[in-house]
Short mmCIF file of C-alpha atoms in Angstrom, two decimals:
data_model
loop_
_atom_site.label_atom_id
_atom_site.label_comp_id
_atom_site.label_asym_id
_atom_site.label_seq_id
_atom_site.Cartn_x
_atom_site.Cartn_y
_atom_site.Cartn_z
CA MET A 1 -28.72 84.74 95.59
CA ALA A 2 -30.61 87.37 96.80
CA PHE A 3 -34.59 87.69 97.15
CA GLN A 4 -35.63 90.68 96.17
CA ALA A 5 -39.65 92.07 96.91
CA GLN A 6 -41.57 93.62 94.03
CA GLU A 7 -43.66 97.06 94.79
CA GLU A 8 -46.50 95.57 93.75
CA ILE A 9 -45.74 92.67 96.30
CA GLY A 10 -47.32 95.27 99.77
CA GLU A 11 -46.33 97.26 102.11
CA GLN A 12 -43.93 96.30 104.39
CA ILE A 13 -43.88 97.56 107.96
CA GLU A 14 -40.88 95.54 109.83
CA GLU A 15 -38.50 93.71 108.05
CA GLY A 16 -34.97 92.73 108.90
CA GLU A 17 -35.22 93.68 112.45
CA ASP A 18 -34.36 91.64 115.02
CA ILE A 19 -36.83 92.17 117.71
CA GLN A 20 -36.22 92.61 121.15
CA GLU A 21 -36.26 90.56 123.98
CA GLN A 22 -40.01 91.01 124.94
CA ASP A 23 -40.83 91.59 128.89
CA VAL A 24 -43.42 88.63 129.28
CA SER A 25 -42.48 88.54 133.27
CA ILE A 26 -45.47 88.67 136.06
CA SER A 27 -46.43 92.19 136.33
CA PRO A 28 -49.06 93.92 139.01
CA ALA A 29 -51.64 95.42 137.80
CA GLU A 30 -54.47 97.94 139.05
CA GLU A 31 -58.00 97.26 139.29
CA LEU A 32 -59.86 97.02 135.82
CA PRO A 33 -61.80 100.24 134.44
CA ASN A 34 -65.19 100.79 133.59
CA GLY A 35 -66.09 100.07 130.27
CA PRO A 36 -68.14 97.23 128.31
CA VAL A 37 -69.93 93.85 129.90
CA GLU A 38 -67.62 91.02 129.24
CA GLU A 39 -70.07 88.08 128.13
CA ASP A 40 -69.86 84.63 129.90
CA SER A 41 -68.75 82.28 126.94
CA ASP A 42 -68.63 82.12 123.28
CA PRO A 43 -71.18 81.66 120.66
CA VAL A 44 -71.63 78.38 119.69
CA LEU A 45 -68.69 78.15 117.02
CA LEU A 46 -67.60 75.01 114.23
CA PRO A 47 -64.15 73.38 114.25
CA TRP A 48 -61.61 76.12 113.19
CA ASP A 49 -63.72 79.05 113.88
CA ARG A 50 -61.52 80.40 117.27
CA PHE A 51 -58.34 79.54 115.19
CA SER A 52 -60.03 81.82 112.25
CA ALA A 53 -60.64 84.09 115.01
CA TRP A 54 -56.79 84.37 115.40
CA LEU A 55 -55.26 83.21 112.59
CA HIS A 56 -55.52 83.07 108.81
CA CYS A 57 -52.94 80.05 108.45
CA ILE A 58 -49.21 79.27 109.54
CA CYS A 59 -46.57 79.17 106.55
CA VAL A 60 -43.67 77.46 106.19
CA VAL A 61 -41.41 79.49 103.62
CA GLY A 62 -37.84 77.38 102.11
CA PHE A 63 -35.34 79.73 99.90
CA ASP A 64 -33.19 77.47 97.95
CA LEU A 65 -30.56 78.39 95.94
CA GLU A 66 -31.79 76.69 92.61
CA LEU A 67 -35.63 76.81 93.25
CA GLY A 68 -35.71 80.14 94.84
CA GLN A 69 -38.29 81.14 97.62
CA ALA A 70 -41.57 78.58 98.01
CA VAL A 71 -44.42 78.22 100.58
CA GLU A 72 -43.70 74.76 101.03
CA VAL A 73 -46.46 74.50 104.33
CA ILE A 74 -50.24 75.87 104.84
CA TYR A 75 -52.11 75.27 108.03
CA PRO A 76 -54.64 74.37 108.47
CA HIS A 77 -54.74 72.76 105.20
CA HIS A 78 -57.94 73.94 104.25
CA SER A 79 -56.76 77.71 104.38
CA LYS A 80 -56.77 79.20 101.01
CA LEU A 81 -54.44 81.90 99.39
CA THR A 82 -54.59 83.19 96.56
CA GLU A 83 -50.95 82.72 94.11
CA LYS A 84 -50.44 86.72 94.76
CA GLU A 85 -50.54 86.29 98.48
CA LYS A 86 -48.16 83.64 98.03
CA THR A 87 -45.63 85.09 96.41
CA SER A 88 -46.22 88.32 98.90
CA ILE A 89 -45.43 85.67 101.99
CA CYS A 90 -41.95 84.38 99.56
CA TYR A 91 -40.65 87.46 99.67
CA LEU A 92 -40.98 89.49 102.57
CA SER A 93 -40.61 86.65 104.42
CA PHE A 94 -37.28 87.12 103.78
CA PRO A 95 -34.77 89.46 105.81
CA ASP A 96 -33.74 92.22 103.92
CA SER A 97 -30.64 93.08 106.37
CA ASN A 98 -29.84 89.66 106.33
CA SER A 99 -26.18 89.50 106.99
CA GLY A 100 -25.09 85.71 107.08
CA CYS A 101 -25.33 85.96 110.78
CA LEU A 102 -26.19 82.39 112.04
CA GLY A 103 -29.42 81.82 114.57
CA ASP A 104 -33.25 83.60 114.32
CA THR A 105 -34.78 86.86 113.45
CA GLN A 106 -38.07 88.03 114.22
CA PHE A 107 -40.21 90.87 112.38
CA CYS A 108 -43.23 90.72 110.56
CA PHE A 109 -44.88 92.99 107.50
CA ARG A 110 -48.03 93.62 106.21
CA PHE A 111 -49.20 93.19 102.87
CA ARG A 112 -52.37 93.53 100.49
CA GLN A 113 -55.26 90.75 100.48
CA ALA A 114 -56.41 89.76 97.24
CA SER A 115 -59.23 91.73 95.71
CA GLY A 116 -62.57 90.22 96.38
CA ARG A 117 -62.05 87.85 99.43
CA LYS A 118 -64.45 87.95 101.93
CA SER A 119 -64.63 85.80 104.69
CA SER A 120 -67.92 83.70 105.74
CA LEU A 121 -67.09 84.83 109.55
CA ALA A 122 -66.85 88.73 108.81
CA CYS A 123 -69.97 89.25 110.14
CA PHE A 124 -69.08 87.36 113.58
CA LEU A 125 -65.42 88.85 113.63
CA ASP A 126 -66.65 92.61 113.43
CA HIS A 127 -68.40 91.96 116.38
CA PHE A 128 -64.77 91.86 118.54
CA ASP A 129 -63.83 95.00 116.97
CA ARG A 130 -66.60 97.31 118.59
CA ASP A 131 -64.87 97.67 121.87
CA ALA A 132 -61.08 97.68 120.59
CA PRO A 133 -58.68 100.74 120.10
CA VAL A 134 -58.67 101.48 116.80
CA CYS A 135 -54.91 101.13 116.61
CA LEU A 136 -56.17 97.87 117.20
CA LYS A 137 -59.00 96.86 115.21
CA ARG A 138 -58.58 94.25 112.40
CA ASP A 139 -56.88 95.28 109.03
CA GLN A 140 -59.77 94.96 106.23
CA GLY A 141 -57.61 94.98 103.08
CA HIS A 142 -54.35 93.85 104.34
CA TYR A 143 -52.54 90.41 106.16
CA TYR A 144 -49.73 90.60 108.80
CA GLY A 145 -46.88 88.29 108.71
CA TYR A 146 -44.91 87.38 111.33
CA VAL A 147 -41.80 85.66 111.13
CA TYR A 148 -39.60 83.45 112.91
CA PHE A 149 -36.20 83.07 110.37
CA ARG A 150 -33.72 81.00 111.15
CA GLN A 151 -30.55 80.13 109.81
CA VAL A 152 -27.90 77.86 110.01
CA ARG A 153 -24.91 76.66 108.29
CA ASP A 154 -25.52 73.06 106.18
CA LYS A 155 -22.45 72.13 104.03
CA SER A 156 -24.57 69.59 102.09
CA LEU A 157 -27.15 72.71 100.80
CA LYS A 158 -25.08 74.83 97.68
CA ARG A 159 -25.96 78.40 99.50
CA GLY A 160 -24.28 76.70 103.02
CA TYR A 161 -26.90 77.84 104.47
CA PHE A 162 -30.64 76.07 106.41
CA GLN A 163 -32.96 78.94 105.62
CA LYS A 164 -36.42 78.75 106.35
CA SER A 165 -39.26 80.93 107.89
CA LEU A 166 -42.30 79.67 109.64
CA VAL A 167 -45.11 82.39 109.41
CA LEU A 168 -48.61 83.26 110.88
CA ILE A 169 -50.62 85.37 109.05
CA SER A 170 -53.07 86.94 110.45
CA LYS A 171 -55.78 89.95 110.49
CA LEU A 172 -54.42 90.96 113.93
CA PRO A 173 -52.09 93.51 114.61
CA TYR A 174 -51.32 92.32 117.94
CA VAL A 175 -47.61 92.47 117.47
CA THR A 176 -46.07 91.78 121.18
CA PHE A 177 -48.45 88.93 121.38
CA PHE A 178 -48.01 87.26 117.88
CA HIS A 179 -43.97 87.17 118.56
CA SER A 180 -44.01 86.02 121.88
CA LEU A 181 -45.94 82.79 120.58
CA LEU A 182 -43.54 82.14 118.07
CA LYS A 183 -40.85 81.96 120.50
CA LEU A 184 -42.98 79.52 122.03
CA VAL A 185 -44.27 77.60 118.51
CA ALA A 186 -41.40 77.93 116.03
CA PRO A 187 -38.49 76.34 118.06
CA GLU A 188 -40.68 73.32 118.56
CA TYR A 189 -41.31 73.13 114.94
CA PHE A 190 -37.85 73.24 113.61
CA GLU A 191 -37.39 70.17 115.81
CA LYS A 192 -40.61 67.95 115.91
CA LEU A 193 -41.12 69.54 111.98
CA GLU A 194 -45.38 69.40 110.72
CA PRO A 195 -46.82 67.04 113.67
CA CYS A 196 -45.89 70.44 115.60
CA LEU A 197 -48.06 72.48 113.56
CA GLU A 198 -50.43 70.03 113.50
CA ALA A 199 -50.97 70.42 117.52
CA ALA A 200 -50.20 73.89 117.47
CA CYS A 201 -53.39 75.03 116.13
CA ASN A 202 -55.26 72.57 117.37
CA ASP A 203 -54.70 73.80 120.91
CA ILE A 204 -55.52 77.76 119.24
CA ASP A 205 -58.88 75.93 118.41
CA ARG A 206 -59.51 75.78 121.39
CA TRP A 207 -58.78 79.60 122.66
CA SER A 208 -61.90 81.76 123.65
CA THR A 209 -62.27 84.39 120.61
CA PRO A 210 -60.40 87.66 121.20
CA TYR A 211 -62.84 89.66 122.98
CA PRO A 212 -61.98 93.30 124.18
CA GLY A 213 -61.63 93.25 127.88
CA LYS A 214 -61.69 89.89 128.48
CA ILE A 215 -58.72 88.48 130.15
CA LEU A 216 -57.60 84.83 128.49
CA THR A 217 -56.09 81.71 129.32
CA LEU A 218 -54.72 80.41 126.30
CA PRO A 219 -52.79 77.12 126.43
CA ILE A 220 -50.11 76.46 123.59
CA MET A 221 -47.52 73.47 123.24
CA GLY A 222 -47.79 73.05 126.89
CA VAL A 223 -47.30 76.08 128.27
CA VAL A 224 -49.95 78.50 129.56
CA MET A 225 -49.91 82.47 128.15
CA LYS A 226 -52.53 84.66 130.27
CA VAL A 227 -53.38 87.67 128.01
CA ARG A 228 -55.84 90.65 127.96
CA ILE A 229 -57.25 92.19 124.88
CA PRO A 230 -57.11 96.35 125.37
CA THR A 231 -60.57 98.33 125.00
CA CYS A 232 -60.82 101.49 124.02
CA TYR A 233 -62.00 102.36 127.64
CA ASP A 234 -58.29 101.68 128.86
CA LYS A 235 -56.44 104.15 130.19
CA PRO A 236 -53.42 104.31 127.84
CA GLY A 237 -49.96 102.93 129.22
CA THR A 238 -51.59 100.58 131.93
CA SER A 239 -51.21 96.95 132.24
CA GLN A 240 -54.77 95.85 133.24
CA LEU A 241 -54.17 92.35 134.31
CA VAL A 242 -54.72 91.64 137.83
CA GLN A 243 -52.18 88.82 139.19
CA SER A 244 -54.18 85.64 141.54
CA ALA A 245 -51.66 83.64 143.49
CA GLN A 246 -54.27 80.88 143.47
CA ASN A 247 -55.61 81.51 139.31
CA ASP A 248 -52.02 81.83 137.97
CA SER A 249 -50.68 78.94 139.61
CA LEU A 250 -50.56 77.27 136.00
CA VAL A 251 -49.66 80.04 134.19
CA SER A 252 -46.72 80.02 132.62
CA ILE A 253 -46.53 83.49 130.94
CA VAL A 254 -48.06 86.81 131.34
CA LEU A 255 -47.99 89.52 128.64
CA PRO A 256 -48.85 93.19 130.14
CA THR A 257 -49.32 94.09 126.96
CA ILE A 258 -50.16 92.20 123.15
CA HIS A 259 -49.21 95.03 120.87
CA GLU A 260 -46.50 97.60 120.77
CA VAL A 261 -46.08 101.16 121.74
CA ASP A 262 -47.77 103.69 119.44
CA LEU A 263 -45.04 105.77 118.49
CA PHE A 264 -47.08 108.28 116.97
CA ARG A 265 -49.03 108.94 119.73
CA CYS A 266 -45.86 109.53 121.47
CA PHE A 267 -44.17 112.09 120.11
CA CYS A 268 -47.14 113.60 117.79
CA PRO A 269 -47.02 116.39 120.31
CA TYR A 270 -43.62 117.11 118.87
CA SER A 271 -44.43 116.85 115.44
CA PHE A 272 -44.02 120.44 115.10
CA ILE A 273 -39.75 120.97 116.08
CA PHE A 274 -39.47 117.79 114.08
CA ARG A 275 -40.77 120.07 111.10
CA CYS A 276 -38.64 122.91 111.80
CA CYS A 277 -35.47 120.74 112.89
CA GLY A 278 -36.02 119.23 109.04
CA SER A 279 -36.61 122.66 107.39
CA TRP A 280 -33.60 124.02 109.45
CA CYS A 281 -31.15 120.96 108.21
CA CYS A 282 -32.25 121.75 104.66
#
């Protein structure tokens, strides 16, 4: 049984592509550039406000030969998704290029947010976009889905395979960061199930908010990630994380970047050549 996505479901930006292993090794960096003044601390926030600054929710999508695809779990439980949004997540969480290969696959997609929905934290979250690069601003009309899909043989199932996706739903286009986060959370989830999600969400709700220019240490599942949210003042292509032997003694992972390379900017100077090549081929 194949899972087909309807056209109205949304725009999928990456689907069914294996994510190459990201380099999460500690990388030396230069001095921080002049930019916005970092705030000393976050404002007083309510429970789950910090979580909402990073994620809308975490979903578990199951794929069954008889029942079809369905969102089995949404966490935190108070998170809301419309039926149309759930349908989008279900269809887009299954890799189109799946060819029966066993193991784990990571990819991401984008889908449209239901019209008329507004977050109570909208004004608060917009504050963080002020100094962010254009490519890293929150998408007001769409959600991003970051998927960790697992397929293993299971003779007890009619299909013969266990197929399930753990999906992080967020407004943030931090592709590298969320794929690195999934590599930590998803294997634990498939072993320990829902209690693992509760623990992960509680960890995320203690994180500092993603303010551009701040260096953040983010504990998750017994591991500490160190990241820096870029600003629009940063020099492109440079890592601004400064390694400190004393301060980094408890840091397990340092991510030099939270996002993928901006390919459009890289190839923009050659767009005329590409158009000429296309016309010659025709």
